mmCIF file of C-alpha atoms in Angstrom:
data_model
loop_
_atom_site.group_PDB
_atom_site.id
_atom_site.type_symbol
_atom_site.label_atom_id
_atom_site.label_comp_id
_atom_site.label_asym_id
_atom_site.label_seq_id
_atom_site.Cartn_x
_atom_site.Cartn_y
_atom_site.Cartn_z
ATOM 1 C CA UNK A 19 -10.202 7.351 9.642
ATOM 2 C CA UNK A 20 -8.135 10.325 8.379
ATOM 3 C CA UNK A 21 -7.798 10.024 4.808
ATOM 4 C CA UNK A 22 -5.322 12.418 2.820
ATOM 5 C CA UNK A 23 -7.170 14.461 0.004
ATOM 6 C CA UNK A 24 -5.769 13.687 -3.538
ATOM 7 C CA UNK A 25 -6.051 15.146 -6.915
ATOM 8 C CA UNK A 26 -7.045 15.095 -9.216
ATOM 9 C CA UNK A 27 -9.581 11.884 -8.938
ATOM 10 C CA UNK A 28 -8.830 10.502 -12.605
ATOM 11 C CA UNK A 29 -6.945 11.663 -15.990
ATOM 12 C CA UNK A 30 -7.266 10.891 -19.241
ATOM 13 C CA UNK A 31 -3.847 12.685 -21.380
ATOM 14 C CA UNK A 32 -2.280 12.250 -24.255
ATOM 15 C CA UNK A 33 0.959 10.523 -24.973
ATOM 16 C CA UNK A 34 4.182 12.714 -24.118
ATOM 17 C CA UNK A 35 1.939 15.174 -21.743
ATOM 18 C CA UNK A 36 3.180 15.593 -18.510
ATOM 19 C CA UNK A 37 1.004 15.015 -16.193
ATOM 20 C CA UNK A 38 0.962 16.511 -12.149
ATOM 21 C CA UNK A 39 -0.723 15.341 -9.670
ATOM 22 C CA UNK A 40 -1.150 16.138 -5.305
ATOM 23 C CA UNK A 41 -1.633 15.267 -1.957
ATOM 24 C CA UNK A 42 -2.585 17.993 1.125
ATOM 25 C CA UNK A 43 -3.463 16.930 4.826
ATOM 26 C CA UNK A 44 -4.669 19.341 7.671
ATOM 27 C CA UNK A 45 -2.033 17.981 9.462
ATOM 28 C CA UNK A 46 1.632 18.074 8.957
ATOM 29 C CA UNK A 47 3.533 14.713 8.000
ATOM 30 C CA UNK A 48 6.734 13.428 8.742
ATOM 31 C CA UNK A 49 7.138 11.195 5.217
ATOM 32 C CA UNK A 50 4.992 10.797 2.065
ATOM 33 C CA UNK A 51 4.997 7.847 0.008
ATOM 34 C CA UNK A 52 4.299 7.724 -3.537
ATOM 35 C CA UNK A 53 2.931 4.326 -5.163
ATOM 36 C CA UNK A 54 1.453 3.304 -8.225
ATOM 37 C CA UNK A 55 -0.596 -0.096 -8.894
ATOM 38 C CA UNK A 56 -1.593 -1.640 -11.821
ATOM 39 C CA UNK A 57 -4.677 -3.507 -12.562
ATOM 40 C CA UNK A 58 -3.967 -7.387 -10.477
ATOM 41 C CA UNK A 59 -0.881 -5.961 -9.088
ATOM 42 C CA UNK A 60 0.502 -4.500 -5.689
ATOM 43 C CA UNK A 61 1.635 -0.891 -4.999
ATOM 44 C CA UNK A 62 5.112 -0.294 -6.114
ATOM 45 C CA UNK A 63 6.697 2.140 -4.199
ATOM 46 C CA UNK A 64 7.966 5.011 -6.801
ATOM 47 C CA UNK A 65 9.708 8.025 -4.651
ATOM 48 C CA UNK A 66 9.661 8.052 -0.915
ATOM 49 C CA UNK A 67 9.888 11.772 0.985
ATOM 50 C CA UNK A 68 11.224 12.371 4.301
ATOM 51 C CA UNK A 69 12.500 16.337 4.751
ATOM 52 C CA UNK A 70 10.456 19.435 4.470
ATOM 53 C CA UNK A 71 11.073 20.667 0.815
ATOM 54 C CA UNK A 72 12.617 17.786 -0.670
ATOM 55 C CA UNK A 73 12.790 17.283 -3.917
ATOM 56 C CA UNK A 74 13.396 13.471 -5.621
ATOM 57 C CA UNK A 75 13.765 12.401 -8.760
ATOM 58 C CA UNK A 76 13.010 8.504 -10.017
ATOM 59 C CA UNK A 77 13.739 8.625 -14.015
ATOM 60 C CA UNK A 78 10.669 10.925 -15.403
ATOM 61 C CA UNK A 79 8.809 10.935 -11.841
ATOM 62 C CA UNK A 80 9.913 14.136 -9.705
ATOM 63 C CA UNK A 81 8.057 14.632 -6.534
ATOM 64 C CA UNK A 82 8.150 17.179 -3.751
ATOM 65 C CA UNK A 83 7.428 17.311 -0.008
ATOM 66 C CA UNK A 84 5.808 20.426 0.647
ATOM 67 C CA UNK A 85 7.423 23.298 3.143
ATOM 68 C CA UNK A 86 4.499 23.444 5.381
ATOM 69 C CA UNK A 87 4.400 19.461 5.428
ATOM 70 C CA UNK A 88 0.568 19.228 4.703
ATOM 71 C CA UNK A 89 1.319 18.555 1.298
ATOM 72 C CA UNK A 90 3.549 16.582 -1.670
ATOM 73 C CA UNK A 91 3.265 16.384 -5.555
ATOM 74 C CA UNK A 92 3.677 13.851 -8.411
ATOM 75 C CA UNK A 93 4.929 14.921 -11.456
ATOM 76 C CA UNK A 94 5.185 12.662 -14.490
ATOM 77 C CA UNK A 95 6.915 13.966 -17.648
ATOM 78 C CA UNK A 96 6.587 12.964 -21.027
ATOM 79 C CA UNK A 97 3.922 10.394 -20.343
ATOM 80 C CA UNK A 98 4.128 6.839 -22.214
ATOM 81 C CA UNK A 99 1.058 4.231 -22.438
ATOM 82 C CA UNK A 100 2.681 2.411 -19.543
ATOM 83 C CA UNK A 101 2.400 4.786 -17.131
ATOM 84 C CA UNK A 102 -1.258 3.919 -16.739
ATOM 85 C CA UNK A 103 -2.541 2.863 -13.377
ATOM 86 C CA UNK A 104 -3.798 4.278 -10.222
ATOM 87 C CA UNK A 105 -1.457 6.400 -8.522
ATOM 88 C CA UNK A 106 -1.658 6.374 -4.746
ATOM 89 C CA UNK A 107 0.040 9.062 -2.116
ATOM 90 C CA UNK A 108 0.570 7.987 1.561
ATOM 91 C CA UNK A 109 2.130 9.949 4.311
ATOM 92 C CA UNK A 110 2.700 9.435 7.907
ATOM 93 C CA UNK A 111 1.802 11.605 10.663
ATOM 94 C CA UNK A 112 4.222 12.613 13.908
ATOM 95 C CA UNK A 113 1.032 11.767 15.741
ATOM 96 C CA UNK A 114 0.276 8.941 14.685
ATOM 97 C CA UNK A 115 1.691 5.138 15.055
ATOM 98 C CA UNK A 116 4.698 5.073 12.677
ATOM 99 C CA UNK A 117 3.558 1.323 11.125
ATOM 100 C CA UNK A 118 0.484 3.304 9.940
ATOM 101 C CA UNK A 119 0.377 5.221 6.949
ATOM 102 C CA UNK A 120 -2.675 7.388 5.519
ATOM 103 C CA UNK A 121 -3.817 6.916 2.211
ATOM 104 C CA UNK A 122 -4.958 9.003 -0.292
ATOM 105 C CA UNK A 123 -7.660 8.103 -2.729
ATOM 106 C CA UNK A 124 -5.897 7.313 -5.660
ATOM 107 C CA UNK A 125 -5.526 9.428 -8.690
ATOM 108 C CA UNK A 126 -6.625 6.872 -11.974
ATOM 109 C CA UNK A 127 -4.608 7.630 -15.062
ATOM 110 C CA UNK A 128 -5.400 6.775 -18.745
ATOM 111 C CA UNK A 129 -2.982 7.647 -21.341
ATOM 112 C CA UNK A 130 -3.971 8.044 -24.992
ATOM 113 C CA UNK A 131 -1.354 6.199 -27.473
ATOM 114 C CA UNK B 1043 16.287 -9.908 -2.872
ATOM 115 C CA UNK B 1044 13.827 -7.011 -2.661
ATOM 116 C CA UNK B 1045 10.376 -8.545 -3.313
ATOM 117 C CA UNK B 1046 7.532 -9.531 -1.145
ATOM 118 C CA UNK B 1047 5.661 -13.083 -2.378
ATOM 119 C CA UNK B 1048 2.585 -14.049 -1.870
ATOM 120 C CA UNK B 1049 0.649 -17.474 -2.821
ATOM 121 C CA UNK B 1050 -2.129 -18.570 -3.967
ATOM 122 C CA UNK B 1051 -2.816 -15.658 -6.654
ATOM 123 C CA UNK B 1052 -5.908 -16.066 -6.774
ATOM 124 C CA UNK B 1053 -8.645 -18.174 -4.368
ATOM 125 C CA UNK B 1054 -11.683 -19.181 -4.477
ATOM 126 C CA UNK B 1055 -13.628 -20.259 -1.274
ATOM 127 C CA UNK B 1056 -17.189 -21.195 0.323
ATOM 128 C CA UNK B 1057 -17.933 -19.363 3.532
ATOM 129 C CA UNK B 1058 -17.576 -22.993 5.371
ATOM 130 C CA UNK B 1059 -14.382 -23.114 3.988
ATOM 131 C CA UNK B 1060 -11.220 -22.609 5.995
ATOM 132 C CA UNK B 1061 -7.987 -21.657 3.959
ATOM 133 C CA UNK B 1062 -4.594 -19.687 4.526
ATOM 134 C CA UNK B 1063 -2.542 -16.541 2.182
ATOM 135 C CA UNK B 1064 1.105 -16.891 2.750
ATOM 136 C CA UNK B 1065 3.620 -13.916 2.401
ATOM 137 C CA UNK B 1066 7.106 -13.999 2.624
ATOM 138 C CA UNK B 1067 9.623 -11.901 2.251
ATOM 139 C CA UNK B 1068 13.673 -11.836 2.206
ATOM 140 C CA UNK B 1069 14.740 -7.869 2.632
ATOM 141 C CA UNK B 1070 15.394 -8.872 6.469
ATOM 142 C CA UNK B 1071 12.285 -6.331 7.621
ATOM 143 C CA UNK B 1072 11.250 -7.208 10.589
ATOM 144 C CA UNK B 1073 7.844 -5.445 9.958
ATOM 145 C CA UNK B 1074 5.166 -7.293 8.019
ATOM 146 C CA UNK B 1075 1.736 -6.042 7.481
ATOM 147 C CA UNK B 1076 -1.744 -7.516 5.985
ATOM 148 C CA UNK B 1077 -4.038 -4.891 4.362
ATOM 149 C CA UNK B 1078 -7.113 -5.223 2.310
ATOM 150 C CA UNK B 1079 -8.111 -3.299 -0.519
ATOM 151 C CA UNK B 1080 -11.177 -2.929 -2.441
ATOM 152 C CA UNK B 1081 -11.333 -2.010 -6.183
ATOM 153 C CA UNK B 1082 -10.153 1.346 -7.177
ATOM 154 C CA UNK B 1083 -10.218 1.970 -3.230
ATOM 155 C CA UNK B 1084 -6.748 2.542 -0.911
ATOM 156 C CA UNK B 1085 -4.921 -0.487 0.866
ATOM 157 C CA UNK B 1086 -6.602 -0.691 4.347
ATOM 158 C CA UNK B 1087 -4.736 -1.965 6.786
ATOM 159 C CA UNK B 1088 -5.627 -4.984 8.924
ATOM 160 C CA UNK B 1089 -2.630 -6.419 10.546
ATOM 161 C CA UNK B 1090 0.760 -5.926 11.999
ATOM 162 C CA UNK B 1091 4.034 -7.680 13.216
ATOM 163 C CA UNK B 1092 6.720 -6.366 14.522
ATOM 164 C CA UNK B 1093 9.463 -8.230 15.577
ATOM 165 C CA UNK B 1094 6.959 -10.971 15.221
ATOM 166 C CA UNK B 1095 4.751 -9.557 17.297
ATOM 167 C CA UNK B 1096 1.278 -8.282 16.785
ATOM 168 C CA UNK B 1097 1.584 -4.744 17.653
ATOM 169 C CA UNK B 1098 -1.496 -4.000 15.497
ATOM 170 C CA UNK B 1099 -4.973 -5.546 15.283
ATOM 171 C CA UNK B 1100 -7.594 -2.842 13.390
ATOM 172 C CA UNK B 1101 -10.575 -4.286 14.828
ATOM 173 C CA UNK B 1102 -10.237 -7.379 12.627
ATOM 174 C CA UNK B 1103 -13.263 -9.927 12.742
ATOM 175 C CA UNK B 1104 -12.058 -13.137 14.252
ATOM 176 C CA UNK B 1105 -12.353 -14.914 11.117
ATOM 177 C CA UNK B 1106 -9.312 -13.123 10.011
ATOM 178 C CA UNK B 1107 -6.448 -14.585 12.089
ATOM 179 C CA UNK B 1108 -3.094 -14.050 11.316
ATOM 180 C CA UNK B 1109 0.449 -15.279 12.034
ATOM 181 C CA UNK B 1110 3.873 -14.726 12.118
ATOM 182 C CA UNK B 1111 5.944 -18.315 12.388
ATOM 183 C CA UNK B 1112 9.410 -16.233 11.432
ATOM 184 C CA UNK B 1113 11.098 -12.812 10.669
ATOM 185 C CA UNK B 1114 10.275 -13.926 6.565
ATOM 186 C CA UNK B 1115 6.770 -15.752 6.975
ATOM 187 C CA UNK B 1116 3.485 -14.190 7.291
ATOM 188 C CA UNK B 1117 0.039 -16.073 7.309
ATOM 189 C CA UNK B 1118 -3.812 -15.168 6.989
ATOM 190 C CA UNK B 1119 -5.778 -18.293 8.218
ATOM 191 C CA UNK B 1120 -9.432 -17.672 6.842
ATOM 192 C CA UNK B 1121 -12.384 -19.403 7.963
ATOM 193 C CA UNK B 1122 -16.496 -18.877 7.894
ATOM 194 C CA UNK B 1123 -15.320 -15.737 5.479
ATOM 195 C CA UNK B 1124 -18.292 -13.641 4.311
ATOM 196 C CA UNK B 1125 -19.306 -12.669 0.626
ATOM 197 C CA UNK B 1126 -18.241 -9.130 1.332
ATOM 198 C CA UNK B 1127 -14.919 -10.140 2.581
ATOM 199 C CA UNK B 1128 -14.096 -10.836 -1.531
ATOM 200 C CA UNK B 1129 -11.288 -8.387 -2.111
ATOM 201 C CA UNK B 1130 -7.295 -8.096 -2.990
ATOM 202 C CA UNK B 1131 -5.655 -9.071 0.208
ATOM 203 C CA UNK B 1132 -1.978 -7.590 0.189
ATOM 204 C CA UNK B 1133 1.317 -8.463 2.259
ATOM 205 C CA UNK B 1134 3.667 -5.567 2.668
ATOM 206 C CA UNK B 1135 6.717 -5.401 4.685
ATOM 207 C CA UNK B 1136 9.354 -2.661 6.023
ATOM 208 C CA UNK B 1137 12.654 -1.573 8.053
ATOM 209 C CA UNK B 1138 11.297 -2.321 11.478
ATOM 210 C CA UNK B 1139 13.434 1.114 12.529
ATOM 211 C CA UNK B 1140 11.110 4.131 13.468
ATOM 212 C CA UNK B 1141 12.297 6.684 10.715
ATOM 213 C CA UNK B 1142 11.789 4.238 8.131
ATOM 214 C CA UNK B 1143 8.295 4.346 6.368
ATOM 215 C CA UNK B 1144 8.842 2.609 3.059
ATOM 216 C CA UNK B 1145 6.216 -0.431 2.730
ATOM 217 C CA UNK B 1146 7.087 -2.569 0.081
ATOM 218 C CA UNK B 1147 4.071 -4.839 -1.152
ATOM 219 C CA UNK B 1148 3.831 -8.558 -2.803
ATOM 220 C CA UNK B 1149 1.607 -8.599 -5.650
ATOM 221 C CA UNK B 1150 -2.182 -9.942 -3.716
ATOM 222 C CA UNK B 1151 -4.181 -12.683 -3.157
ATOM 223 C CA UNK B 1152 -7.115 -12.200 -5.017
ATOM 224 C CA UNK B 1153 -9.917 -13.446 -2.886
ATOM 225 C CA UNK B 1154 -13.321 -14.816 -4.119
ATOM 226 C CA UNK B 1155 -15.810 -15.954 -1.400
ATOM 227 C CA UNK B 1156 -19.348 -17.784 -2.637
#
């Protein structure tokens, strides 16, 4: 099925880097979704997106939905040791059903104490 | 309340076996969804209700069969699972309203099968 691509794959960063991270489609989307997941754990749902060029904030996380709508960032500043997980994007397309959402592939992050 | 359970945590089960993951779930969504998910892999989705109703099957083998007793309960009955079926299975639920995408997910079943 479609998948969205994401990048970068993994990162390894020092404590108190920021750290930036991004989703594109060939397709436009209607909503992205921003998760991270922890080793064991479920996706927690950090920022959702839902208008062309929004911009949200959720403490350090900011993340945009792109203008064209084939694309939304993660941004993470000032990185801490528990901000390590897999961080998943996952966006909806006007196409598509609207129960489904498309995944990205994950972007793994390690962060160095 | 905004958190999706799920019991057992973890299972362990013999491809003769039959067994059942619960979810529930008390943010009044009347969407609820099964996915599985692989390590380091995306959620993929298997299952969903709406309104209690299965609107979505994605080509789910028939040991997989879920259910939907109320607007807060979901099941996965299990039976004559395969090793490869050994994975995180995850309940998520959401708004049932069109323009509302947010999933919120319980924590997994881990699933072992010998």
């Amino acid at each position: 099925g479609q998948q969205l691509n994401q990048s970068p794959q993994s990162m390894f960063i020092q404590e108190g880097e920021d750290v930036s991270m991004n989703c594109t489609s060939s397709s436009i989307f209607n909503t992205w979704l921003w998760y991270k997941q922890e080793p064991g754990e479920g996706p927690v749902l950090l920022i959702a997106l839902y208008k062309a060029g929004e911009l949200t904030s959720n403490g350090r996380l900011t993340a945009q939905f792109g203008i064209t709508r084939k694309d939304s960032f993660l941004n993470i500043s000032a990185s801490i040791p528990s901000d390590v997980g897999i961080y998943f994007c996952a966006g909806r397309s006007p196409a598509g059903n609207n129960r489904k959402l498309i995944w990205g592939l994950g972007t793994s992050l390690a962060v160095n104490p | 309340d905004t958190e999706v359970t799920q019991t057992p945590k973890h299972l362990v089960m013999g491809m003769t076996n039959k067994k059942s993951l619960k979810c529930e779930q008390h943010m009044g969504h009347r969407a609820m969804y099964w996915y599985k998910q692989k390590a380091k892999k995306p959620p993929e989705l298997m299952f969903v209700y709406s309104y209690e109703k299965l609107s979505i099957n994605e080509s789910v083998p028939s040991r997989f069969s879920p259910e939907c007793p109320n607007s807060s309960l979901l099941n996965l009955h299990l039976h004559a699972l395969q090793p490869e079926d050994s994975a995180l299975y995850l309940c998520a639920s959401s708004q049932a309203s069109s323009g509302y995408n947010e999933q919120f997910f319980g924590p997994g079943t881990r699933l072992t099968v010998l």
